[in-house]
């Protein structure tokens, strides 16, 4: 039996203070769990490599999210990130 996973990565346009490099989160979507990773911290990136924090959010049991288009996914991930880290943590974005 498998679990559906949706992995997203945001390259933020600023540096954001994230207290822990790995953060389990829940309560955003019924039946869907998520983990937020501070990729910048995990990989030891510094400001000479990127102009902002790199964040990964992985959603588990994500069947209902897998059908969303890219623009809707970006909007959702940014909204979840703003809920966790505070408003305006992820102002700009682009789909790569």
CSV table of N, CA and C in Angstrom, one decimal:
chain,number,residue,atom,x,y,z
A,1,UNK,N,0.9,-1.2,0.0
A,1,UNK,CA,0.0,0.0,0.0
A,1,UNK,C,0.9,1.2,0.0
A,2,UNK,N,0.6,2.2,-0.8
A,2,UNK,CA,1.4,3.4,-1.0
A,2,UNK,C,0.8,4.6,-0.4
A,3,UNK,N,1.5,5.6,-0.3
A,3,UNK,CA,1.1,6.9,0.2
A,3,UNK,C,1.4,8.0,-0.9
A,4,UNK,N,0.4,8.8,-1.2
A,4,UNK,CA,0.7,9.8,-2.2
A,4,UNK,C,1.4,11.0,-1.5
A,5,UNK,N,2.4,11.5,-2.2
A,5,UNK,CA,3.2,12.6,-1.7
A,5,UNK,C,3.4,13.6,-2.8
A,6,UNK,N,3.2,14.9,-2.4
A,6,UNK,CA,3.5,16.0,-3.2
A,6,UNK,C,4.6,16.8,-2.6
A,7,UNK,N,5.7,16.9,-3.3
A,7,UNK,CA,6.9,17.7,-2.8
A,7,UNK,C,6.9,19.0,-3.5
A,8,UNK,N,7.0,20.1,-2.8
A,8,UNK,CA,7.1,21.4,-3.4
A,8,UNK,C,8.4,22.1,-2.8
A,9,UNK,N,9.0,23.0,-3.6
A,9,UNK,CA,10.1,23.7,-3.2
A,9,UNK,C,10.0,25.2,-3.6
A,10,UNK,N,10.1,26.1,-2.6
A,10,UNK,CA,10.0,27.5,-2.9
A,10,UNK,C,11.4,28.2,-2.7
A,11,UNK,N,11.8,29.0,-3.6
A,11,UNK,CA,13.0,29.8,-3.5
A,11,UNK,C,12.5,31.2,-3.2
A,12,UNK,N,12.5,31.5,-1.9
A,12,UNK,CA,12.0,32.8,-1.5
A,12,UNK,C,12.9,34.0,-1.9
A,13,UNK,N,12.3,35.1,-2.0
A,13,UNK,CA,13.0,36.3,-2.5
A,13,UNK,C,13.6,37.1,-1.3
A,14,UNK,N,13.6,36.5,-0.1
A,14,UNK,CA,14.2,37.1,1.1
A,14,UNK,C,14.6,36.0,2.0
A,15,UNK,N,15.4,36.3,3.0
A,15,UNK,CA,15.8,35.3,4.0
A,15,UNK,C,14.7,35.4,5.1
A,16,UNK,N,14.2,34.2,5.5
A,16,UNK,CA,13.2,34.0,6.5
A,16,UNK,C,13.8,33.2,7.6
A,17,UNK,N,13.6,33.6,8.9
A,17,UNK,CA,14.0,32.8,10.0
A,17,UNK,C,13.1,31.7,10.3
A,18,UNK,N,13.6,30.5,10.2
A,18,UNK,CA,12.8,29.3,10.5
A,18,UNK,C,13.5,28.6,11.7
A,19,UNK,N,12.7,28.5,12.8
A,19,UNK,CA,13.4,28.0,14.0
A,19,UNK,C,14.0,26.6,13.9
A,20,UNK,N,13.4,25.7,13.2
A,20,UNK,CA,14.0,24.3,13.1
A,20,UNK,C,14.1,23.9,11.6
A,21,UNK,N,15.1,23.1,11.3
A,21,UNK,CA,15.3,22.7,9.9
A,21,UNK,C,14.2,21.7,9.4
A,22,UNK,N,13.6,21.0,10.2
A,22,UNK,CA,12.5,20.1,9.8
A,22,UNK,C,11.3,20.3,10.8
A,23,UNK,N,10.1,20.5,10.2
A,23,UNK,CA,8.9,20.9,11.0
A,23,UNK,C,7.7,20.1,10.6
A,24,UNK,N,7.2,19.3,11.4
A,24,UNK,CA,6.0,18.5,11.1
A,24,UNK,C,4.8,19.5,11.3
A,25,UNK,N,3.9,19.5,10.4
A,25,UNK,CA,2.7,20.4,10.4
A,25,UNK,C,1.4,19.6,10.1
A,26,UNK,N,0.3,20.0,10.6
A,26,UNK,CA,-0.9,19.4,10.4
A,26,UNK,C,-2.1,20.4,10.6
A,27,UNK,N,-3.3,20.0,10.1
A,27,UNK,CA,-4.4,20.8,10.4
A,27,UNK,C,-4.8,21.8,9.2
A,28,UNK,N,-4.0,21.7,8.1
A,28,UNK,CA,-4.3,22.6,7.0
A,28,UNK,C,-5.4,22.0,6.1
A,29,UNK,N,-5.3,20.7,5.8
A,29,UNK,CA,-6.3,20.0,5.0
A,29,UNK,C,-6.6,18.7,5.7
A,30,UNK,N,-7.9,18.3,5.7
A,30,UNK,CA,-8.3,17.1,6.4
A,30,UNK,C,-7.7,15.9,5.8
A,31,UNK,N,-7.0,15.1,6.7
A,31,UNK,CA,-6.4,13.9,6.3
A,31,UNK,C,-5.0,14.0,5.6
A,32,UNK,N,-4.6,15.3,5.4
A,32,UNK,CA,-3.3,15.5,4.7
A,32,UNK,C,-2.3,16.0,5.8
A,33,UNK,N,-1.1,15.3,5.9
A,33,UNK,CA,-0.1,15.8,6.7
A,33,UNK,C,1.0,16.5,5.9
A,34,UNK,N,1.9,17.2,6.6
A,34,UNK,CA,2.9,17.9,5.8
A,34,UNK,C,4.2,18.1,6.7
A,35,UNK,N,5.3,18.2,6.0
A,35,UNK,CA,6.5,18.5,6.7
A,35,UNK,C,7.2,19.7,5.9
A,36,UNK,N,7.6,20.7,6.7
A,36,UNK,CA,8.3,21.8,6.1
A,36,UNK,C,9.8,21.7,6.4
A,37,UNK,N,10.6,21.9,5.4
A,37,UNK,CA,12.1,21.8,5.6
A,37,UNK,C,12.8,23.1,5.2
A,38,UNK,N,13.7,23.5,6.0
A,38,UNK,CA,14.5,24.7,5.7
A,38,UNK,C,15.7,24.1,4.9
A,39,UNK,N,15.6,24.0,3.6
A,39,UNK,CA,16.7,23.5,2.8
A,39,UNK,C,17.9,24.3,2.9
A,40,UNK,N,17.8,25.6,3.0
A,40,UNK,CA,19.0,26.4,3.2
A,40,UNK,C,19.9,26.0,4.4
A,41,UNK,N,19.2,25.7,5.5
A,41,UNK,CA,19.9,25.2,6.7
A,41,UNK,C,20.4,23.8,6.5
A,42,UNK,N,19.6,22.9,6.0
A,42,UNK,CA,20.0,21.5,5.9
A,42,UNK,C,21.2,21.3,5.0
A,43,UNK,N,21.3,22.1,3.9
A,43,UNK,CA,22.4,22.0,3.0
A,43,UNK,C,23.5,23.1,3.2
A,44,UNK,N,23.4,23.8,4.3
A,44,UNK,CA,24.4,24.8,4.6
A,44,UNK,C,24.6,25.9,3.6
A,45,UNK,N,23.5,26.3,2.9
A,45,UNK,CA,23.6,27.4,1.9
A,45,UNK,C,23.8,28.7,2.6
A,46,UNK,N,24.5,29.6,2.0
A,46,UNK,CA,24.7,30.9,2.5
A,46,UNK,C,24.2,32.0,1.5
A,47,UNK,N,24.3,33.2,1.9
A,47,UNK,CA,23.8,34.3,1.0
A,47,UNK,C,24.5,34.4,-0.3
A,48,UNK,N,25.7,33.8,-0.4
A,48,UNK,CA,26.4,33.9,-1.7
A,48,UNK,C,25.9,32.9,-2.7
A,49,UNK,N,25.1,31.9,-2.2
A,49,UNK,CA,24.5,30.9,-3.1
A,49,UNK,C,23.1,31.3,-3.6
A,50,UNK,N,22.3,31.9,-2.7
A,50,UNK,CA,20.9,32.3,-3.0
A,50,UNK,C,20.6,33.7,-2.4
A,51,UNK,N,19.6,34.3,-2.9
A,51,UNK,CA,19.2,35.6,-2.4
A,51,UNK,C,18.1,35.5,-1.4
A,52,UNK,N,17.8,34.3,-1.0
A,52,UNK,CA,16.7,34.1,0.0
A,52,UNK,C,16.7,32.6,0.5
A,53,UNK,N,15.8,32.4,1.4
A,53,UNK,CA,15.7,31.0,2.0
A,53,UNK,C,15.0,30.1,1.0
A,54,UNK,N,15.5,28.8,1.0
A,54,UNK,CA,14.9,27.8,0.2
A,54,UNK,C,14.1,26.9,1.1
A,55,UNK,N,12.8,26.7,0.8
A,55,UNK,CA,11.9,25.9,1.7
A,55,UNK,C,11.3,24.8,0.9
A,56,UNK,N,11.2,23.6,1.5
A,56,UNK,CA,10.5,22.5,0.9
A,56,UNK,C,9.3,22.2,1.8
A,57,UNK,N,8.2,22.0,1.2
A,57,UNK,CA,7.0,21.5,1.9
A,57,UNK,C,6.5,20.3,1.2
A,58,UNK,N,6.5,19.2,1.9
A,58,UNK,CA,6.0,17.9,1.4
A,58,UNK,C,4.7,17.6,2.1
A,59,UNK,N,3.7,17.2,1.2
A,59,UNK,CA,2.4,16.9,1.7
A,59,UNK,C,2.2,15.4,1.5
A,60,UNK,N,1.7,14.7,2.6
A,60,UNK,CA,1.5,13.3,2.6
A,60,UNK,C,0.0,13.0,2.6
A,61,UNK,N,-0.4,11.8,2.0
A,61,UNK,CA,-1.8,11.5,1.7
A,61,UNK,C,-2.4,12.6,0.9
A,62,UNK,N,-1.7,13.0,-0.1
A,62,UNK,CA,-2.0,14.2,-0.9
A,62,UNK,C,-2.9,14.0,-2.1
A,63,UNK,N,-3.6,12.9,-2.2
A,63,UNK,CA,-4.4,12.7,-3.4
A,63,UNK,C,-5.2,13.9,-3.9
A,64,UNK,N,-5.9,14.6,-3.0
A,64,UNK,CA,-6.7,15.7,-3.4
A,64,UNK,C,-5.9,16.9,-3.9
A,65,UNK,N,-4.6,17.0,-3.6
A,65,UNK,CA,-3.8,18.1,-4.0
A,65,UNK,C,-3.1,17.8,-5.4
A,66,UNK,N,-3.0,16.5,-5.7
A,66,UNK,CA,-2.3,16.1,-6.9
A,66,UNK,C,-3.0,16.6,-8.2
A,67,UNK,N,-4.3,16.9,-8.1
A,67,UNK,CA,-5.0,17.3,-9.3
A,67,UNK,C,-5.0,18.8,-9.5
A,68,UNK,N,-4.4,19.5,-8.6
A,68,UNK,CA,-4.4,21.0,-8.7
A,68,UNK,C,-3.4,21.4,-9.8
A,69,UNK,N,-3.7,22.5,-10.5
A,69,UNK,CA,-2.7,23.1,-11.5
A,69,UNK,C,-1.6,23.8,-10.7
A,70,UNK,N,-0.5,24.1,-11.4
A,70,UNK,CA,0.7,24.7,-10.8
A,70,UNK,C,0.4,26.0,-10.1
A,71,UNK,N,-0.4,26.9,-10.7
A,71,UNK,CA,-0.7,28.2,-10.1
A,71,UNK,C,-1.5,28.0,-8.8
A,72,UNK,N,-2.4,27.1,-8.8
A,72,UNK,CA,-3.2,26.8,-7.5
A,72,UNK,C,-2.3,26.2,-6.4
A,73,UNK,N,-1.4,25.3,-6.8
A,73,UNK,CA,-0.5,24.7,-5.9
A,73,UNK,C,0.4,25.8,-5.3
A,74,UNK,N,1.0,26.7,-6.1
A,74,UNK,CA,1.9,27.8,-5.6
A,74,UNK,C,1.1,28.6,-4.6
A,75,UNK,N,-0.1,29.0,-4.9
A,75,UNK,CA,-1.0,29.8,-4.1
A,75,UNK,C,-1.2,29.1,-2.7
A,76,UNK,N,-1.5,27.8,-2.8
A,76,UNK,CA,-1.8,27.0,-1.6
A,76,UNK,C,-0.5,26.9,-0.7
A,77,UNK,N,0.6,26.6,-1.3
A,77,UNK,CA,1.9,26.4,-0.5
A,77,UNK,C,2.2,27.8,0.1
A,78,UNK,N,2.1,28.9,-0.7
A,78,UNK,CA,2.5,30.2,-0.1
A,78,UNK,C,1.5,30.5,1.1
A,79,UNK,N,0.2,30.2,0.9
A,79,UNK,CA,-0.7,30.5,2.0
A,79,UNK,C,-0.4,29.7,3.3
A,80,UNK,N,-0.1,28.4,3.1
A,80,UNK,CA,0.3,27.5,4.2
A,80,UNK,C,1.6,28.1,4.8
A,81,UNK,N,2.6,28.5,4.0
A,81,UNK,CA,3.8,29.0,4.6
A,81,UNK,C,3.6,30.3,5.3
A,82,UNK,N,2.7,31.2,4.8
A,82,UNK,CA,2.4,32.4,5.5
A,82,UNK,C,1.7,32.1,6.9
A,83,UNK,N,0.9,31.1,6.9
A,83,UNK,CA,0.2,30.7,8.2
A,83,UNK,C,1.3,30.2,9.2
A,84,UNK,N,2.2,29.5,8.7
A,84,UNK,CA,3.3,28.9,9.6
A,84,UNK,C,4.3,30.0,10.1
A,85,UNK,N,4.8,30.8,9.1
A,85,UNK,CA,5.9,31.7,9.4
A,85,UNK,C,5.5,33.2,9.5
A,86,UNK,N,4.2,33.5,9.2
A,86,UNK,CA,3.8,34.9,9.3
A,86,UNK,C,3.5,35.4,8.0
A,87,UNK,N,2.7,36.4,7.9
A,87,UNK,CA,2.3,37.1,6.6
A,87,UNK,C,3.5,37.6,5.9
A,88,UNK,N,3.4,37.5,4.6
A,88,UNK,CA,4.4,38.1,3.7
A,88,UNK,C,5.8,37.4,3.7
A,89,UNK,N,5.8,36.1,4.2
A,89,UNK,CA,7.1,35.4,4.2
A,89,UNK,C,7.4,34.9,2.8
A,90,UNK,N,6.4,34.9,1.9
A,90,UNK,CA,6.7,34.4,0.5
A,90,UNK,C,5.9,35.2,-0.5
A,91,UNK,N,6.4,36.4,-0.7
A,91,UNK,CA,5.8,37.4,-1.5
A,91,UNK,C,5.7,37.0,-3.0
A,92,UNK,N,6.8,36.8,-3.6
A,92,UNK,CA,6.9,36.5,-5.0
A,92,UNK,C,7.2,35.0,-5.3
A,93,UNK,N,6.8,34.5,-6.5
A,93,UNK,CA,7.0,33.1,-6.9
A,93,UNK,C,7.0,33.0,-8.4
A,94,UNK,N,7.6,31.8,-8.8
A,94,UNK,CA,7.5,31.4,-10.2
A,94,UNK,C,7.6,29.9,-10.2
A,95,UNK,N,6.9,29.3,-11.2
A,95,UNK,CA,6.9,27.9,-11.3
A,95,UNK,C,8.0,27.5,-12.2
A,96,UNK,N,8.9,26.6,-11.7
A,96,UNK,CA,10.0,26.1,-12.5
A,96,UNK,C,9.8,24.8,-13.1
